[in-house]
Coordinates of C-alpha atoms in Angstrom, one line a residue:
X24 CA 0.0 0.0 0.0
X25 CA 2.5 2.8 1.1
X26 CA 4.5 1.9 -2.2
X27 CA 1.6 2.0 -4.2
X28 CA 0.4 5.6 -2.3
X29 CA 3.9 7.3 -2.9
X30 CA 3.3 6.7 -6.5
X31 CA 0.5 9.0 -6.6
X32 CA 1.2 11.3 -3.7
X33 CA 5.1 11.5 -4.2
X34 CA 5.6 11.3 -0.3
X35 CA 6.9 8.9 2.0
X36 CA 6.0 9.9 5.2
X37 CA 2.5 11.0 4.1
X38 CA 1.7 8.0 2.2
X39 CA 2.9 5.9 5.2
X40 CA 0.1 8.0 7.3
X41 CA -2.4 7.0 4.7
X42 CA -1.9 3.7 4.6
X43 CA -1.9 3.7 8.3
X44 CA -4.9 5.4 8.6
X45 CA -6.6 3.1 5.8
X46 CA -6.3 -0.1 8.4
X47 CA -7.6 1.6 11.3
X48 CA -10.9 2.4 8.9
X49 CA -10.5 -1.0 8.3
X50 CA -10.6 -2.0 11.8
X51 CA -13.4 0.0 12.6
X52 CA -15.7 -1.4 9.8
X53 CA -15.1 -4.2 8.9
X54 CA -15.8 -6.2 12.0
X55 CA -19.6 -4.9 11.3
X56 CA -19.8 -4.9 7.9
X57 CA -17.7 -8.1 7.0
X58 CA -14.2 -8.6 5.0
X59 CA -14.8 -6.9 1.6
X60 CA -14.4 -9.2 -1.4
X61 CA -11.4 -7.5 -2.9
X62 CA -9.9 -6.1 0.7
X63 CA -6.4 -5.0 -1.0
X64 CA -8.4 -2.8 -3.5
X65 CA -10.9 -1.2 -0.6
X66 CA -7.9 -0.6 1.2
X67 CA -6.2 1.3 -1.4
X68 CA -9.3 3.1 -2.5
X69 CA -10.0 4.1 1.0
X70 CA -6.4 5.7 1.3
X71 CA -7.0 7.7 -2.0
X72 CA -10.1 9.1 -0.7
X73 CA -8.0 10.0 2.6
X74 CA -5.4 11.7 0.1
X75 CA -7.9 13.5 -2.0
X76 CA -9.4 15.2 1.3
X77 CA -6.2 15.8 2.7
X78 CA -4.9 17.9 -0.5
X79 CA -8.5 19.7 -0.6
X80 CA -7.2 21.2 2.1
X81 CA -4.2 22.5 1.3
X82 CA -3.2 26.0 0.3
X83 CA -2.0 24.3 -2.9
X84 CA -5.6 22.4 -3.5
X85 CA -6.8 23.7 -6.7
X86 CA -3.5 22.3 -8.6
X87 CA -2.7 19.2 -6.2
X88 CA -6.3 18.0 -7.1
X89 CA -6.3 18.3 -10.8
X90 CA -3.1 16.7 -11.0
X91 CA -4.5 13.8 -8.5
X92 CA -8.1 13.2 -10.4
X93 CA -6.3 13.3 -13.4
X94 CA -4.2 10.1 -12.4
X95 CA -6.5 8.8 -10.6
X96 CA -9.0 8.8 -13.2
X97 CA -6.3 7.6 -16.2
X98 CA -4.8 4.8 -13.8
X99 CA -5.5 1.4 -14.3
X100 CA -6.4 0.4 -10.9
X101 CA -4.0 -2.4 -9.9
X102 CA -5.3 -6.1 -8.6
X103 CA -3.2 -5.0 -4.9
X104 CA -4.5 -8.6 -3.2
X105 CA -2.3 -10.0 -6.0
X106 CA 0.5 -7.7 -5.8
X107 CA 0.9 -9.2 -2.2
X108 CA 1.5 -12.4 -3.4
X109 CA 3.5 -11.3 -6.5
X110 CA 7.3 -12.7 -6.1
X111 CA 8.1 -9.5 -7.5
X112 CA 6.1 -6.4 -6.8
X113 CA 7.1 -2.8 -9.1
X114 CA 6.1 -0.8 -6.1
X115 CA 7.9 -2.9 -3.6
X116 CA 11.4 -2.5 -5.4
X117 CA 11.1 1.2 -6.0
X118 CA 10.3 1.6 -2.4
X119 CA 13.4 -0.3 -1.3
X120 CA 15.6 1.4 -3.2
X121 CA 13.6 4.8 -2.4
X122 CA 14.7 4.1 0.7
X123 CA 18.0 3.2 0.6
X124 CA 18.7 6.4 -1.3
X125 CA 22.3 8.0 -1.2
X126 CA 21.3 11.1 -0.1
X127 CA 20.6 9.6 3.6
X128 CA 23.2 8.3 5.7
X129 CA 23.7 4.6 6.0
X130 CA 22.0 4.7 9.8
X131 CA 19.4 6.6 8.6
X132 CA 18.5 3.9 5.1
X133 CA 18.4 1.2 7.7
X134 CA 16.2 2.6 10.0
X135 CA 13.8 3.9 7.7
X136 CA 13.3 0.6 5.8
X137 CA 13.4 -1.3 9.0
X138 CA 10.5 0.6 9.9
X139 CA 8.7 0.6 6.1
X140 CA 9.5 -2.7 5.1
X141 CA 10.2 -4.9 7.9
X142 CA 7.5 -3.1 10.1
X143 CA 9.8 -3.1 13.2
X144 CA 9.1 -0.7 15.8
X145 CA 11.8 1.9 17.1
X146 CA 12.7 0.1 19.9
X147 CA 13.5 -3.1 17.8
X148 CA 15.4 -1.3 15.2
X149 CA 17.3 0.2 18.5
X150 CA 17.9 -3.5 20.1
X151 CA 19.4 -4.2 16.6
X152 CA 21.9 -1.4 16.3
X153 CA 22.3 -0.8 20.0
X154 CA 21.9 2.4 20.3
X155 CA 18.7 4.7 22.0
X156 CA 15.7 4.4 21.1
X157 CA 15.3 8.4 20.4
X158 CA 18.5 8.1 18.3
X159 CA 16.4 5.6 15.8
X160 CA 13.2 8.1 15.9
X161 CA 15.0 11.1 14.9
X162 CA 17.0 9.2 11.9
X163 CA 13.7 8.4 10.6
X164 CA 11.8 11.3 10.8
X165 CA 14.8 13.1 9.4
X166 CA 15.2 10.7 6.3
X167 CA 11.3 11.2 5.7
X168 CA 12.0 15.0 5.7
X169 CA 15.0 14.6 3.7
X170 CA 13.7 12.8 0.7
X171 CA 10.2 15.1 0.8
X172 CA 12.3 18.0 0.9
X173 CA 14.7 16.8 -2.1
X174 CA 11.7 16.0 -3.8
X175 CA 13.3 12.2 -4.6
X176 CA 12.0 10.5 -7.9
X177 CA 9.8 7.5 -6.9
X178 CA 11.6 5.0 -9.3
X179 CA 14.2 2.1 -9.6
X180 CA 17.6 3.2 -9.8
X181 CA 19.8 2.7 -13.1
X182 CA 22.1 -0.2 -12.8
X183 CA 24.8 2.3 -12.6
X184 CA 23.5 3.0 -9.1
X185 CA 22.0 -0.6 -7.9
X186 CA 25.8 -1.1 -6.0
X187 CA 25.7 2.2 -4.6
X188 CA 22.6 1.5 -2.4
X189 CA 23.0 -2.4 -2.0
X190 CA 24.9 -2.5 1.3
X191 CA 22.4 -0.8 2.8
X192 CA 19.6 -2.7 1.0
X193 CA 21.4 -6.3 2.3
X194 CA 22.1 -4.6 5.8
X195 CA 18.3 -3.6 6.0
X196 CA 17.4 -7.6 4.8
X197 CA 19.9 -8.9 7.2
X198 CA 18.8 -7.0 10.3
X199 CA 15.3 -7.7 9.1
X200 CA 15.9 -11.8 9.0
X201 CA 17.3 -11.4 12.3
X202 CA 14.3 -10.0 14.1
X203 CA 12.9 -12.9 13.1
X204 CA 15.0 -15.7 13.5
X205 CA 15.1 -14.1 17.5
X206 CA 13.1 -11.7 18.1
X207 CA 14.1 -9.0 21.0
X208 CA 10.4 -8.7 22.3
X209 CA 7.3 -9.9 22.7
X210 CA 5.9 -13.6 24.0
X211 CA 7.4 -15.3 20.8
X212 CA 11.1 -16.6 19.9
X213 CA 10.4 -16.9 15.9
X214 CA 8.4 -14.4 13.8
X215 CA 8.4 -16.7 10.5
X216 CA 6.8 -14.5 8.5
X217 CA 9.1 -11.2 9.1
X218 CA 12.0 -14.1 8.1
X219 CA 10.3 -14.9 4.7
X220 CA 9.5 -11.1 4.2
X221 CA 13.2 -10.7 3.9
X222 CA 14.1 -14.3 2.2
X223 CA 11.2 -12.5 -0.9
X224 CA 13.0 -9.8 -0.5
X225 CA 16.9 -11.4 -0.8
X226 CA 15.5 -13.4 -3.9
X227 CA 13.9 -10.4 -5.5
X228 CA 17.1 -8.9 -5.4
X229 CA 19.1 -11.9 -6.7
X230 CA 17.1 -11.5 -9.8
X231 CA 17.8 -8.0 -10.6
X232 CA 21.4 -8.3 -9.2
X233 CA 23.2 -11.0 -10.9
X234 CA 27.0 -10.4 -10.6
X235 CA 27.2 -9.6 -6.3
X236 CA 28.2 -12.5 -4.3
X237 CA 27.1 -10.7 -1.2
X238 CA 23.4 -11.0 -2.6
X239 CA 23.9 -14.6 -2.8
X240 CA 25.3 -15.0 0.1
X241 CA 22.6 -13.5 2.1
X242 CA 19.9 -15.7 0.5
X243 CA 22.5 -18.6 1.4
X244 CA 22.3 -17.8 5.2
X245 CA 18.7 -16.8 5.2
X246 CA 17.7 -20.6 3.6
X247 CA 20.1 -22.4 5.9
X248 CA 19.2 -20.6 9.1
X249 CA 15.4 -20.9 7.8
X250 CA 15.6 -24.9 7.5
X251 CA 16.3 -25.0 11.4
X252 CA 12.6 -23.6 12.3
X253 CA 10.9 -26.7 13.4
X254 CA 13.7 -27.7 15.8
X255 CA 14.1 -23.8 17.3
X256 CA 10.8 -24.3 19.6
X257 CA 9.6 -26.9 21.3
X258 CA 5.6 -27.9 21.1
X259 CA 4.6 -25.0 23.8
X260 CA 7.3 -22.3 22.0
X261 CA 10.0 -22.7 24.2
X262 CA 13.7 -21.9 22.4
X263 CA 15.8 -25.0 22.2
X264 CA 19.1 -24.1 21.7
X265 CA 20.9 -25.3 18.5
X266 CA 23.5 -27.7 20.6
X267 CA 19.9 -29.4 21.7
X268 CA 18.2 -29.2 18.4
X269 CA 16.7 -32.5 16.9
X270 CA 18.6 -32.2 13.1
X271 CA 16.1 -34.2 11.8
X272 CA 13.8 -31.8 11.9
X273 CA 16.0 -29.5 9.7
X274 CA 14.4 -28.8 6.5
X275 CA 16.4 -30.5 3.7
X276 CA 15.2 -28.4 1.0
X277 CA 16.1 -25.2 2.4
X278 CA 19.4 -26.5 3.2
X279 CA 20.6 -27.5 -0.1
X280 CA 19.1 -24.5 -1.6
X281 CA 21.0 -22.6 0.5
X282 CA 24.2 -24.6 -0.1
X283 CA 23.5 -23.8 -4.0
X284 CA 23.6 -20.5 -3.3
X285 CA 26.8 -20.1 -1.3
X286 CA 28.4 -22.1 -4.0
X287 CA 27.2 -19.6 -6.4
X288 CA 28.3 -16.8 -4.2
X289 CA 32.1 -18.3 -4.1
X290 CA 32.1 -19.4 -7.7
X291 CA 31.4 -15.3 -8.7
X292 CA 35.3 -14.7 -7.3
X293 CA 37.0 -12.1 -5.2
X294 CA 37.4 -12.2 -1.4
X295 CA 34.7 -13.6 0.7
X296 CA 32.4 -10.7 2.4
X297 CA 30.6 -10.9 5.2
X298 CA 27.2 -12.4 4.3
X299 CA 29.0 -15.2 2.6
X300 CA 31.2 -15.9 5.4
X301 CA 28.4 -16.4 7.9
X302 CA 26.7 -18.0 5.4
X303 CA 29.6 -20.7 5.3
X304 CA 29.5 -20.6 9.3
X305 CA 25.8 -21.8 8.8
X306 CA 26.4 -24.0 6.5
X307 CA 29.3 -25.9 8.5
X308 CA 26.2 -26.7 10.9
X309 CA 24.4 -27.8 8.2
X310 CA 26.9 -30.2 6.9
X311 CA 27.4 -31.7 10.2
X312 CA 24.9 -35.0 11.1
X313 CA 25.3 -34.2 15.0
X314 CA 26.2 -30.8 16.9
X315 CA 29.5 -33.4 18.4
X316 CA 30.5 -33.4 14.6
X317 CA 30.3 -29.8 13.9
X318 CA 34.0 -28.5 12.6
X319 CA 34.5 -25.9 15.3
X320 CA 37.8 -25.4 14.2
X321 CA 37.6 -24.4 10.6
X322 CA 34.1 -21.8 12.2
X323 CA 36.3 -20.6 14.5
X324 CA 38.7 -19.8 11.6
X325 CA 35.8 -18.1 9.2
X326 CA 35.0 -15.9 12.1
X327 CA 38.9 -14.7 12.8
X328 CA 38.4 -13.7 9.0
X329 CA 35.1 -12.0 9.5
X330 CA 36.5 -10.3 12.5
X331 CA 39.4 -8.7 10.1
X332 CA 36.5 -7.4 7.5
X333 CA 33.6 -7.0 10.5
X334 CA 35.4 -5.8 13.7
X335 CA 32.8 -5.2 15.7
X336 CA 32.1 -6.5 18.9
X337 CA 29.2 -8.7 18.4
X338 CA 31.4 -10.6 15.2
X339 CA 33.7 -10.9 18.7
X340 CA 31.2 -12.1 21.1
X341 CA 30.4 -14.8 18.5
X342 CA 34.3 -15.5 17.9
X343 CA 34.8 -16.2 21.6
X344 CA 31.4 -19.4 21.4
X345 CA 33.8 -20.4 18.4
X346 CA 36.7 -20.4 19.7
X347 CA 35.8 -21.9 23.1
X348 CA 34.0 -24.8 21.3
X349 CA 36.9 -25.3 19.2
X350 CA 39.4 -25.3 22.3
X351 CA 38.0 -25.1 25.3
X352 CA 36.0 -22.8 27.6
X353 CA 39.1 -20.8 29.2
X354 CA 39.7 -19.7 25.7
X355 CA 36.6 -17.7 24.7
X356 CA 36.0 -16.3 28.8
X357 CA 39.1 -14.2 27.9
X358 CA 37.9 -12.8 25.1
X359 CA 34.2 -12.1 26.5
X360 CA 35.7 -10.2 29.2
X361 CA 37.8 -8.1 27.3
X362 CA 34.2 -6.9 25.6
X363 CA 33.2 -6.2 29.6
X364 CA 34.3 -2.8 29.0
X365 CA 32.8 -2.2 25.8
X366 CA 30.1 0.8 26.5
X367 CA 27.6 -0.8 23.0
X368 CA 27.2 -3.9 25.1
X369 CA 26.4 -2.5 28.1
X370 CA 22.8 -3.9 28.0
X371 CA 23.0 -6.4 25.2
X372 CA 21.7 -9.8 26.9
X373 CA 24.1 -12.2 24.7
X374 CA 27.0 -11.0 26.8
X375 CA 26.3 -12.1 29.9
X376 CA 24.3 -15.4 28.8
X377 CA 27.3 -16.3 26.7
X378 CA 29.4 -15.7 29.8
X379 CA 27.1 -17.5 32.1
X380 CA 27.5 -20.7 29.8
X381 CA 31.2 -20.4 29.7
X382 CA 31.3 -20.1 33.9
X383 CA 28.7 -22.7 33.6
X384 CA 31.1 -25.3 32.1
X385 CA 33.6 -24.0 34.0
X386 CA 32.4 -24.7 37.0
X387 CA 31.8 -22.1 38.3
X388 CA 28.1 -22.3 39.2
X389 CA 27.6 -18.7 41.3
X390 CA 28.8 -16.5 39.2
X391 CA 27.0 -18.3 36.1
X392 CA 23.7 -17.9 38.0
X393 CA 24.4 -14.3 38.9
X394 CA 25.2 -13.9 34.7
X395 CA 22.1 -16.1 33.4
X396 CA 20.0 -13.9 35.8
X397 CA 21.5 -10.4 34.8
X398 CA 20.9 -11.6 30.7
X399 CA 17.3 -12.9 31.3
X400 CA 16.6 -8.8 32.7
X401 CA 18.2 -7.6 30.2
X402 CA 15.9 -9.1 27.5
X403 CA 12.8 -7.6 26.6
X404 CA 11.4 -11.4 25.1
X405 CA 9.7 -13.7 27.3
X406 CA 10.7 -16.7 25.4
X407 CA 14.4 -16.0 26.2
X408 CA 13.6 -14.8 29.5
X409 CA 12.2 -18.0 30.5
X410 CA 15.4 -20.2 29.0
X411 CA 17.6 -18.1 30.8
X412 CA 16.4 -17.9 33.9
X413 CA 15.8 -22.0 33.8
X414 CA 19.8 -22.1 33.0
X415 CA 20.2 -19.5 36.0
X416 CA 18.0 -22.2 38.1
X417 CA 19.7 -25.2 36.9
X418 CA 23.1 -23.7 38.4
X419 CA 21.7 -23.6 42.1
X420 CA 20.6 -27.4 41.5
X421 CA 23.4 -28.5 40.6

């Protein structure tokens, strides 16, 4: 809807409010009138009513609402229900790419199509870089303002341009993915359908983009982490962690497909970046029948390398599980303590849970509960609150 909408109204954040204020209409009818036949199309028509109103009113009317009856009136009006099926949707690339513009900073693409396309709140999006929520709500109104203001074309970029907007593009799919795979609030631990919002996404881009690895490499660790679903909860939704995991349940299909992928990814040439590199970390797991036969020692290697191109301290955090699986829990407690200090951890929960495990299989038993417990207030999903405070418990039993 909101891609469709800044076609006609040539604004992001206003077609956003429009399409928002469509669904509460909705919401308010629909549960005494029933679900319209065609709801994608009443949607949409409601929202260009909404518009037509709202440029009645302004100072600029006369013009604004020529211009709008005029397109409304010569526009073939779009099956949207089918659009939201579509594998590839016009709209929905433009407003990517819209989004991802090089006029806005990096911090500022991500947030805003976070918050578009992925429909992650502010304080997800926050979680996710780790930085303040305000931070996140003044990028975003500022990137709205930005590209109103700069009066950016609607419109798919020129192939020329594609590469200067992908990073962001994969960075906003990545971060996306990973909301879903664990999501940092709520009751749930998977939100399957934000992870296949992002898998369209990857693949919509892989068709457009055929000579970047990185795109490949994405969709490679999207399928392989996507084929561990069924195993990631138990029958009630509890997380079971992937050490725990019945690999039976791991979805073939995805798995290979994924494997295809990272294959294509490496066959394209040039140094590994760092998509496919975690994709290759995945796909070690994949390989391996039972978690006692993963390599931990060629994972631990991938991640030294992704440390060199990614230094930051989360690639670290998951260096030191590498590492201490590969040689021992002494090994990775050194590093995670070094990362004590580090201010953009200060409240990430993965710290101290990765340290409680670490004192856990070291022995030391109080100062893993005191760890497990300082993680599970950390976190903002009950899920993962639960699992860690059940670790914290099963310290003082044993």
């Amino acid at each position: 809807m909101i891609g469709g909408l800044i076609r006609i109204v040539r604004d992001i954040g206003l077609a956003e409010d429009l399409a928002q204020d469509a669904l509460l209409i909705a919401l308010e009818r629909w549960p005494l009138s029933g679900i319209p036949d065609n709801p994608g199309a009443w949607l949409m028509t409601t929202a260009k009513r909404r518009a037509i109103d709202l440029l009645r009113r302004n100072k600029l009317r006369e013009r604004k609402y020529e211009e709008l009856s005029y397109e409304l009136n010569t526009q073939d009006e779009p099956d949207f229900d089918s659009a939201l099926d579509d594998h590839i949707g016009d709209d929905l690339l433009r407003l990517i790419f819209i989004t991802c513009h090089p006029i806005l900073s990096e911090e500022a693409r991500s947030a805003l199509t976070l918050r578009l396309l992925g429909g992650l709140t502010t304080e997800e999006i926050a979680k996710a870089y780790l930085v303040p929520e305000s931070t996140v709500a003044q990028r975003i109104t500022r990137a709205k303002r930005k590209l109103s203001e700069r009066r950016v074309e609607f419109e798919v970029p020129p192939k020329s341009e594609l590469k200067a907007r992908l990073s962001s593009v994969l960075e906003v799919i990545y971060l996306m993915f990973n909301e879903g795979y664990s999501a940092s609030a709520g009751d749930r631990w998977l939100r399957p359908v934000l992870c296949e919002e992002a898998f369209r996404i990857g693949r919509i881009l892989a068709e457009i983009v055929h000579d970047e690895p990185e795109v490949y490499g994405l969709v490679a660790l999207m399928d392989i982490q996507a084929s561990r679903f069924k195993a990631r909860v138990d029958s009630a939704g509890e997380p079971i962690l992937l050490m725990d995991q019945n690999r039976a349940l791991w979805d073939d299909l995805r798995i290979n497909r994924g494997l295809a992928a990272l294959e294509r990814a490496e066959r394209l040439g040039g140094e590994l970046g760092p998509y496919t590199l975690q994709a290759a970390i995945t796909a070690c797991h994949a390989r391996a029948k039972s978690a006692s036969e993963t390599d931990w020692v060629r994972i631990s290697g991938l991640y030294d390398t992704l440390f060199r191109i990614v230094p930051t301290p989360i690639i670290e955090l998951n260096r030191a599980v590498a590492l201490s699986m590969a040689h021992g829990p002494e090994v990775g407690l050194k590093i995670v303590d070094t990362l004590l200090s580090e201010p953009s951890l200060k409240n990430y929960h993965l710290l101290p849970s990765v340290r409680g495990d670490l004192l856990m299989k070291l022995g030391r038993l109080d100062d893993a509960f005191l760890e497990f417990k300082r993680a599970a207030a950390l976190t903002s999903n009950v899920r993962e609150q639960e699992l860690l405070l059940k670790r914290a418990a099963a310290c003082t039993e044993e």
